[in-house]
């Protein structure tokens, strides 16, 4: 670790010393980012376990676990102010004193910090916070999740296939399909690597027009060129590129395990998936979960997965549906989401619209 970086972290966690393990470095980074959280769980035998989430997203769960831990004082769960800390080591015991604002202080003693990290599949994940071009916004979310995973944890959590996709987040026309209402431009740089990454994918998809647009954009990275690329991706001409990127993210994801919530919860999840398949087959759709087709309509089931640990009590496994209707592009994946005559694409929270009820997508 660079000395300057280490000295910077010491400002946010005084007492941090070079002989401490890397997990203490991660702890200091949390205080620097004002992202420290303490979760205390009581096991069936009555033992308390102390968890500190380091990075939790749809592709990775990384926790710092305090071993042989005891605490005096009280951690304020809903505290919103500044959190400061001091760390020391007395023999074989670590001491962490945490101050929340001016009035609350608690102290934790522990023997060591153990890092627990697991990568998970993410290709079935679908969050839909912004209407329009949801097919692209979902892929931006996935690639952004991989980019953040690599930025925090490095090569140990990313395959070569994933690393080849990361430069896409360094291309403004791709980031323009932000999955959230805010722009992503301040979070990621613009690089020539991003242009070349997208150009390579365009050529793989046989999209020479986009490849030429990217050549222009490389020389003239101005808003007008960015908009031309964005419009191309939104149109039916962008479907081959989308399908290439969809397949690549799916293949990169499948090397990882699925989240395991225990036998009972896993069975309930599979029951919900089977219910979706049964409902769609009864309505005349063909295919297998998560992709179904009937005439010019496609339905793709997308999921939201809770964390295996430390998830909010009100969040559970959910299924939403990408509904695509297209006469010309009915054989192309999510073809109805791309702009074109008689193309329609929208998100449904359930399958009630198949019963003739007004569609959520149609209402909006």
GROMACS .gro file of C-alpha atoms in nm:
model
  364
    1UNK     CA    1   0.000   0.000   0.000
    2UNK     CA    2   0.130   0.346  -0.091
    3UNK     CA    3   0.254   0.535   0.214
    4UNK     CA    4   0.053   0.846   0.126
    5UNK     CA    5  -0.270   0.644   0.112
    6UNK     CA    6  -0.193   0.479   0.444
    7UNK     CA    7  -0.123   0.817   0.605
    8UNK     CA    8  -0.451   0.948   0.466
    9UNK     CA    9  -0.642   0.661   0.627
   10UNK     CA   10  -0.475   0.728   0.962
   11UNK     CA   11  -0.654   1.064   0.966
   12UNK     CA   12  -0.988   0.882   0.963
   13UNK     CA   13  -0.888   0.602   1.199
   14UNK     CA   14  -0.619   0.727   1.439
   15UNK     CA   15  -0.425   0.440   1.592
   16UNK     CA   16  -0.410   0.245   1.267
   17UNK     CA   17  -0.062   0.095   1.242
   18UNK     CA   18   0.136  -0.097   0.975
   19UNK     CA   19   0.136  -0.421   1.176
   20UNK     CA   20  -0.244  -0.444   1.164
   21UNK     CA   21  -0.408  -0.671   0.901
   22UNK     CA   22  -0.561  -0.551   0.574
   23UNK     CA   23  -0.908  -0.586   0.724
   24UNK     CA   24  -0.823  -0.290   0.949
   25UNK     CA   25  -0.744  -0.090   0.635
   26UNK     CA   26  -1.093  -0.167   0.508
   27UNK     CA   27  -1.234  -0.053   0.841
   28UNK     CA   28  -1.050   0.278   0.805
   29UNK     CA   29  -1.189   0.319   0.452
   30UNK     CA   30  -1.542   0.286   0.590
   31UNK     CA   31  -1.484   0.569   0.836
   32UNK     CA   32  -1.332   0.781   0.560
   33UNK     CA   33  -1.643   0.726   0.348
   34UNK     CA   34  -1.875   0.773   0.648
   35UNK     CA   35  -2.014   0.428   0.567
   36UNK     CA   36  -1.952   0.248   0.898
   37UNK     CA   37  -2.242   0.027   1.008
   38UNK     CA   38  -2.251  -0.221   1.295
   39UNK     CA   39  -2.490  -0.515   1.287
   40UNK     CA   40  -2.532  -0.735   1.593
   41UNK     CA   41  -2.703  -1.072   1.552
   42UNK     CA   42  -2.792  -1.310   1.834
   43UNK     CA   43  -2.744  -1.675   1.738
   44UNK     CA   44  -2.981  -1.952   1.859
   45UNK     CA   45  -2.732  -2.049   2.132
   46UNK     CA   46  -2.737  -1.694   2.265
   47UNK     CA   47  -2.397  -1.589   2.129
   48UNK     CA   48  -2.375  -1.244   1.971
   49UNK     CA   49  -2.205  -1.194   1.635
   50UNK     CA   50  -2.077  -0.853   1.524
   51UNK     CA   51  -2.079  -0.774   1.151
   52UNK     CA   52  -1.955  -0.465   0.965
   53UNK     CA   53  -2.058  -0.457   0.595
   54UNK     CA   54  -1.771  -0.346   0.371
   55UNK     CA   55  -1.925  -0.390   0.026
   56UNK     CA   56  -2.270  -0.532  -0.044
   57UNK     CA   57  -2.419  -0.535  -0.392
   58UNK     CA   58  -2.588  -0.773  -0.635
   59UNK     CA   59  -2.257  -0.931  -0.735
   60UNK     CA   60  -2.064  -0.940  -0.408
   61UNK     CA   61  -2.116  -0.959  -0.033
   62UNK     CA   62  -1.810  -0.861   0.172
   63UNK     CA   63  -1.834  -0.843   0.551
   64UNK     CA   64  -1.590  -0.770   0.829
   65UNK     CA   65  -1.663  -1.001   1.124
   66UNK     CA   66  -1.532  -0.914   1.470
   67UNK     CA   67  -1.418  -1.226   1.656
   68UNK     CA   68  -1.451  -1.276   2.034
   69UNK     CA   69  -1.619  -0.940   2.057
   70UNK     CA   70  -1.777  -0.751   2.345
   71UNK     CA   71  -1.912  -0.399   2.359
   72UNK     CA   72  -1.990  -0.130   2.614
   73UNK     CA   73  -2.222   0.156   2.530
   74UNK     CA   74  -2.486   0.155   2.258
   75UNK     CA   75  -2.468   0.177   1.880
   76UNK     CA   76  -2.732   0.414   1.738
   77UNK     CA   77  -2.874   0.234   1.435
   78UNK     CA   78  -3.051   0.531   1.277
   79UNK     CA   79  -2.780   0.790   1.347
   80UNK     CA   80  -2.729   1.030   1.051
   81UNK     CA   81  -2.441   1.253   1.163
   82UNK     CA   82  -2.062   1.229   1.161
   83UNK     CA   83  -1.908   0.909   1.298
   84UNK     CA   84  -1.547   0.911   1.421
   85UNK     CA   85  -1.329   0.638   1.565
   86UNK     CA   86  -0.995   0.560   1.729
   87UNK     CA   87  -0.823   0.223   1.722
   88UNK     CA   88  -0.559   0.065   1.945
   89UNK     CA   89  -0.410  -0.275   2.018
   90UNK     CA   90  -0.330  -0.401   2.367
   91UNK     CA   91  -0.143  -0.728   2.340
   92UNK     CA   92  -0.371  -0.963   2.150
   93UNK     CA   93  -0.681  -0.750   2.190
   94UNK     CA   94  -0.800  -0.471   1.960
   95UNK     CA   95  -0.988  -0.171   2.093
   96UNK     CA   96  -1.219   0.041   1.877
   97UNK     CA   97  -1.375   0.353   2.026
   98UNK     CA   98  -1.653   0.500   1.813
   99UNK     CA   99  -1.817   0.839   1.858
  100UNK     CA  100  -2.149   0.914   1.689
  101UNK     CA  101  -2.188   1.291   1.690
  102UNK     CA  102  -2.118   1.467   2.020
  103UNK     CA  103  -2.331   1.264   2.258
  104UNK     CA  104  -2.292   0.892   2.191
  105UNK     CA  105  -1.976   0.684   2.241
  106UNK     CA  106  -1.938   0.306   2.245
  107UNK     CA  107  -1.634   0.081   2.273
  108UNK     CA  108  -1.569  -0.256   2.112
  109UNK     CA  109  -1.302  -0.508   2.219
  110UNK     CA  110  -1.222  -0.796   1.983
  111UNK     CA  111  -0.946  -1.049   1.914
  112UNK     CA  112  -0.936  -1.015   1.533
  113UNK     CA  113  -1.126  -0.905   1.224
  114UNK     CA  114  -1.219  -1.180   0.981
  115UNK     CA  115  -1.313  -1.091   0.626
  116UNK     CA  116  -1.590  -1.295   0.465
  117UNK     CA  117  -1.641  -1.245   0.094
  118UNK     CA  118  -1.861  -1.424  -0.160
  119UNK     CA  119  -1.934  -1.345  -0.525
  120UNK     CA  120  -2.278  -1.432  -0.661
  121UNK     CA  121  -2.462  -1.460  -0.991
  122UNK     CA  122  -2.624  -1.136  -1.109
  123UNK     CA  123  -2.760  -1.203  -1.459
  124UNK     CA  124  -3.119  -1.253  -1.337
  125UNK     CA  125  -3.119  -0.923  -1.148
  126UNK     CA  126  -3.350  -0.645  -1.264
  127UNK     CA  127  -3.410  -0.313  -1.087
  128UNK     CA  128  -3.632  -0.065  -1.269
  129UNK     CA  129  -3.624   0.285  -1.128
  130UNK     CA  130  -3.642   0.492  -1.449
  131UNK     CA  131  -3.898   0.450  -1.727
  132UNK     CA  132  -3.782   0.411  -2.086
  133UNK     CA  133  -3.497   0.206  -2.239
  134UNK     CA  134  -3.508  -0.027  -1.939
  135UNK     CA  135  -3.320  -0.292  -2.136
  136UNK     CA  136  -3.012  -0.069  -2.161
  137UNK     CA  137  -3.047   0.073  -1.811
  138UNK     CA  138  -3.040  -0.277  -1.669
  139UNK     CA  139  -2.712  -0.358  -1.848
  140UNK     CA  140  -2.558  -0.029  -1.733
  141UNK     CA  141  -2.655  -0.125  -1.378
  142UNK     CA  142  -2.491  -0.467  -1.413
  143UNK     CA  143  -2.168  -0.338  -1.568
  144UNK     CA  144  -2.157  -0.058  -1.309
  145UNK     CA  145  -2.194  -0.316  -1.032
  146UNK     CA  146  -1.899  -0.510  -1.175
  147UNK     CA  147  -1.696  -0.189  -1.210
  148UNK     CA  148  -1.754  -0.101  -0.845
  149UNK     CA  149  -1.674  -0.457  -0.738
  150UNK     CA  150  -1.341  -0.439  -0.918
  151UNK     CA  151  -1.263  -0.088  -0.791
  152UNK     CA  152  -1.301  -0.194  -0.430
  153UNK     CA  153  -1.171  -0.552  -0.437
  154UNK     CA  154  -0.953  -0.590  -0.748
  155UNK     CA  155  -0.862  -0.904  -0.941
  156UNK     CA  156  -0.964  -1.141  -0.664
  157UNK     CA  157  -1.335  -1.088  -0.739
  158UNK     CA  158  -1.338  -1.034  -1.118
  159UNK     CA  159  -1.283  -1.278  -1.402
  160UNK     CA  160  -1.116  -1.181  -1.726
  161UNK     CA  161  -1.455  -1.184  -1.899
  162UNK     CA  162  -1.585  -0.930  -1.647
  163UNK     CA  163  -1.278  -0.708  -1.671
  164UNK     CA  164  -1.321  -0.685  -2.048
  165UNK     CA  165  -1.662  -0.521  -1.992
  166UNK     CA  166  -1.557  -0.268  -1.728
  167UNK     CA  167  -1.436   0.006  -1.971
  168UNK     CA  168  -1.796   0.047  -2.092
  169UNK     CA  169  -1.861   0.254  -1.779
  170UNK     CA  170  -1.594   0.494  -1.906
  171UNK     CA  171  -1.802   0.576  -2.214
  172UNK     CA  172  -2.051   0.861  -2.176
  173UNK     CA  173  -2.305   0.735  -2.437
  174UNK     CA  174  -2.333   0.405  -2.247
  175UNK     CA  175  -2.362   0.577  -1.908
  176UNK     CA  176  -2.635   0.799  -2.053
  177UNK     CA  177  -2.874   0.509  -1.985
  178UNK     CA  178  -2.842   0.562  -1.612
  179UNK     CA  179  -3.050   0.314  -1.408
  180UNK     CA  180  -3.119   0.590  -1.155
  181UNK     CA  181  -3.258   0.939  -1.204
  182UNK     CA  182  -2.919   1.100  -1.139
  183UNK     CA  183  -2.640   1.121  -1.396
  184UNK     CA  184  -2.346   0.884  -1.353
  185UNK     CA  185  -2.093   1.118  -1.515
  186UNK     CA  186  -1.933   1.233  -1.190
  187UNK     CA  187  -1.875   0.875  -1.073
  188UNK     CA  188  -1.684   0.740  -1.374
  189UNK     CA  189  -1.413   0.888  -1.598
  190UNK     CA  190  -1.425   0.910  -1.977
  191UNK     CA  191  -1.142   0.717  -2.144
  192UNK     CA  192  -1.032   0.601  -2.486
  193UNK     CA  193  -1.047   0.246  -2.347
  194UNK     CA  194  -1.422   0.293  -2.312
  195UNK     CA  195  -1.455   0.391  -2.678
  196UNK     CA  196  -1.243   0.096  -2.793
  197UNK     CA  197  -1.437  -0.148  -2.574
  198UNK     CA  198  -1.769  -0.043  -2.726
  199UNK     CA  199  -1.621  -0.042  -3.077
  200UNK     CA  200  -1.501  -0.400  -3.029
  201UNK     CA  201  -1.848  -0.509  -2.918
  202UNK     CA  202  -2.009  -0.325  -3.211
  203UNK     CA  203  -1.786  -0.507  -3.460
  204UNK     CA  204  -1.862  -0.839  -3.290
  205UNK     CA  205  -2.232  -0.759  -3.336
  206UNK     CA  206  -2.176  -0.669  -3.703
  207UNK     CA  207  -2.278  -0.309  -3.636
  208UNK     CA  208  -2.041  -0.119  -3.867
  209UNK     CA  209  -2.246   0.200  -3.846
  210UNK     CA  210  -2.195   0.220  -3.470
  211UNK     CA  211  -1.827   0.137  -3.511
  212UNK     CA  212  -1.794   0.434  -3.748
  213UNK     CA  213  -1.986   0.661  -3.511
  214UNK     CA  214  -1.742   0.562  -3.236
  215UNK     CA  215  -1.448   0.653  -3.462
  216UNK     CA  216  -1.597   0.999  -3.498
  217UNK     CA  217  -1.666   1.021  -3.126
  218UNK     CA  218  -1.306   0.928  -3.046
  219UNK     CA  219  -1.188   1.232  -3.244
  220UNK     CA  220  -1.473   1.462  -3.142
  221UNK     CA  221  -1.606   1.359  -2.797
  222UNK     CA  222  -1.871   1.628  -2.797
  223UNK     CA  223  -2.238   1.611  -2.687
  224UNK     CA  224  -2.368   1.599  -3.045
  225UNK     CA  225  -2.162   1.286  -3.117
  226UNK     CA  226  -2.269   1.132  -2.789
  227UNK     CA  227  -2.634   1.189  -2.876
  228UNK     CA  228  -2.594   1.024  -3.217
  229UNK     CA  229  -2.453   0.711  -3.055
  230UNK     CA  230  -2.726   0.713  -2.794
  231UNK     CA  231  -3.001   0.743  -3.057
  232UNK     CA  232  -2.844   0.457  -3.251
  233UNK     CA  233  -2.846   0.234  -2.943
  234UNK     CA  234  -3.211   0.321  -2.870
  235UNK     CA  235  -3.324   0.231  -3.222
  236UNK     CA  236  -3.382  -0.111  -3.374
  237UNK     CA  237  -3.026  -0.090  -3.511
  238UNK     CA  238  -2.899  -0.125  -3.153
  239UNK     CA  239  -3.053  -0.469  -3.098
  240UNK     CA  240  -2.755  -0.680  -3.220
  241UNK     CA  241  -2.517  -0.493  -2.988
  242UNK     CA  242  -2.762  -0.535  -2.701
  243UNK     CA  243  -2.786  -0.909  -2.760
  244UNK     CA  244  -2.406  -0.947  -2.767
  245UNK     CA  245  -2.367  -0.759  -2.440
  246UNK     CA  246  -2.661  -0.944  -2.282
  247UNK     CA  247  -2.501  -1.280  -2.361
  248UNK     CA  248  -2.162  -1.171  -2.233
  249UNK     CA  249  -2.296  -1.051  -1.897
  250UNK     CA  250  -2.499  -1.370  -1.862
  251UNK     CA  251  -2.197  -1.592  -1.936
  252UNK     CA  252  -1.975  -1.393  -1.697
  253UNK     CA  253  -2.234  -1.426  -1.421
  254UNK     CA  254  -2.293  -1.800  -1.452
  255UNK     CA  255  -1.945  -1.892  -1.324
  256UNK     CA  256  -2.055  -1.781  -0.975
  257UNK     CA  257  -2.291  -1.955  -0.732
  258UNK     CA  258  -2.649  -1.847  -0.668
  259UNK     CA  259  -2.735  -1.702  -0.329
  260UNK     CA  260  -2.821  -1.967  -0.070
  261UNK     CA  261  -3.079  -1.866   0.190
  262UNK     CA  262  -3.127  -2.208   0.343
  263UNK     CA  263  -3.352  -2.494   0.236
  264UNK     CA  264  -3.688  -2.342   0.329
  265UNK     CA  265  -3.627  -2.003   0.166
  266UNK     CA  266  -3.469  -2.162  -0.143
  267UNK     CA  267  -3.776  -2.382  -0.186
  268UNK     CA  268  -4.008  -2.081  -0.156
  269UNK     CA  269  -3.808  -1.900  -0.424
  270UNK     CA  270  -3.830  -2.195  -0.663
  271UNK     CA  271  -4.204  -2.221  -0.590
  272UNK     CA  272  -4.251  -1.862  -0.706
  273UNK     CA  273  -4.055  -1.929  -1.025
  274UNK     CA  274  -4.263  -2.240  -1.098
  275UNK     CA  275  -4.582  -2.041  -1.042
  276UNK     CA  276  -4.468  -1.789  -1.307
  277UNK     CA  277  -4.394  -2.068  -1.556
  278UNK     CA  278  -4.729  -2.237  -1.490
  279UNK     CA  279  -4.924  -1.911  -1.528
  280UNK     CA  280  -4.759  -1.821  -1.859
  281UNK     CA  281  -4.793  -2.171  -2.002
  282UNK     CA  282  -5.164  -2.165  -1.912
  283UNK     CA  283  -5.190  -1.843  -2.113
  284UNK     CA  284  -5.036  -2.008  -2.418
  285UNK     CA  285  -4.678  -1.886  -2.383
  286UNK     CA  286  -4.390  -2.114  -2.480
  287UNK     CA  287  -4.041  -2.119  -2.333
  288UNK     CA  288  -3.880  -2.185  -1.998
  289UNK     CA  289  -3.814  -1.960  -1.703
  290UNK     CA  290  -3.713  -1.680  -1.725
  291UNK     CA  291  -3.795  -1.624  -2.098
  292UNK     CA  292  -4.136  -1.680  -2.259
  293UNK     CA  293  -4.293  -1.593  -2.595
  294UNK     CA  294  -4.640  -1.585  -2.747
  295UNK     CA  295  -4.683  -1.438  -3.094
  296UNK     CA  296  -4.535  -1.089  -3.097
  297UNK     CA  297  -4.510  -1.071  -2.717
  298UNK     CA  298  -4.210  -1.168  -2.506
  299UNK     CA  299  -4.197  -1.179  -2.128
  300UNK     CA  300  -3.868  -1.189  -1.942
  301UNK     CA  301  -3.879  -1.252  -1.566
  302UNK     CA  302  -3.629  -1.040  -1.374
  303UNK     CA  303  -3.555  -1.082  -1.003
  304UNK     CA  304  -3.457  -0.877  -0.700
  305UNK     CA  305  -3.255  -1.076  -0.448
  306UNK     CA  306  -3.206  -0.990  -0.081
  307UNK     CA  307  -2.860  -1.023   0.072
  308UNK     CA  308  -2.787  -1.352   0.247
  309UNK     CA  309  -2.697  -1.154   0.561
  310UNK     CA  310  -2.793  -0.813   0.699
  311UNK     CA  311  -3.085  -0.753   0.463
  312UNK     CA  312  -3.364  -0.520   0.574
  313UNK     CA  313  -3.653  -0.712   0.726
  314UNK     CA  314  -3.908  -0.566   0.482
  315UNK     CA  315  -3.719  -0.677   0.170
  316UNK     CA  316  -3.772  -1.021   0.017
  317UNK     CA  317  -3.728  -1.204  -0.312
  318UNK     CA  318  -3.931  -1.036  -0.590
  319UNK     CA  319  -4.003  -1.101  -0.956
  320UNK     CA  320  -4.081  -0.830  -1.213
  321UNK     CA  321  -4.145  -0.870  -1.582
  322UNK     CA  322  -4.000  -0.706  -1.891
  323UNK     CA  323  -4.285  -0.716  -2.144
  324UNK     CA  324  -4.191  -0.663  -2.508
  325UNK     CA  325  -4.432  -0.639  -2.802
  326UNK     CA  326  -4.291  -0.612  -3.154
  327UNK     CA  327  -4.400  -0.744  -3.492
  328UNK     CA  328  -4.074  -0.683  -3.677
  329UNK     CA  329  -3.842  -0.771  -3.387
  330UNK     CA  330  -4.038  -1.048  -3.217
  331UNK     CA  331  -3.743  -1.286  -3.257
  332UNK     CA  332  -3.496  -1.042  -3.103
  333UNK     CA  333  -3.440  -1.030  -2.729
  334UNK     CA  334  -3.650  -0.751  -2.571
  335UNK     CA  335  -3.701  -0.612  -2.921
  336UNK     CA  336  -4.008  -0.410  -2.822
  337UNK     CA  337  -3.804  -0.186  -2.592
  338UNK     CA  338  -3.618  -0.044  -2.891
  339UNK     CA  339  -3.769   0.250  -3.077
  340UNK     CA  340  -3.955   0.147  -3.389
  341UNK     CA  341  -4.303   0.144  -3.539
  342UNK     CA  342  -4.542  -0.076  -3.339
  343UNK     CA  343  -4.273  -0.150  -3.079
  344UNK     CA  344  -4.368  -0.137  -2.713
  345UNK     CA  345  -4.179  -0.234  -2.403
  346UNK     CA  346  -4.271  -0.186  -2.038
  347UNK     CA  347  -4.230  -0.329  -1.688
  348UNK     CA  348  -4.495  -0.520  -1.495
  349UNK     CA  349  -4.479  -0.596  -1.124
  350UNK     CA  350  -4.703  -0.901  -1.168
  351UNK     CA  351  -4.890  -1.094  -1.437
  352UNK     CA  352  -5.236  -0.953  -1.368
  353UNK     CA  353  -5.235  -0.769  -1.701
  354UNK     CA  354  -5.273  -1.108  -1.874
  355UNK     CA  355  -5.619  -1.133  -1.715
  356UNK     CA  356  -5.728  -0.823  -1.904
  357UNK     CA  357  -5.666  -0.587  -1.617
  358UNK     CA  358  -5.515  -0.250  -1.702
  359UNK     CA  359  -5.140  -0.277  -1.739
  360UNK     CA  360  -4.915  -0.083  -1.508
  361UNK     CA  361  -4.708   0.006  -1.811
  362UNK     CA  362  -5.014   0.123  -2.002
  363UNK     CA  363  -5.132   0.336  -1.709
  364UNK     CA  364  -4.807   0.529  -1.704
   0.00000   0.00000   0.00000
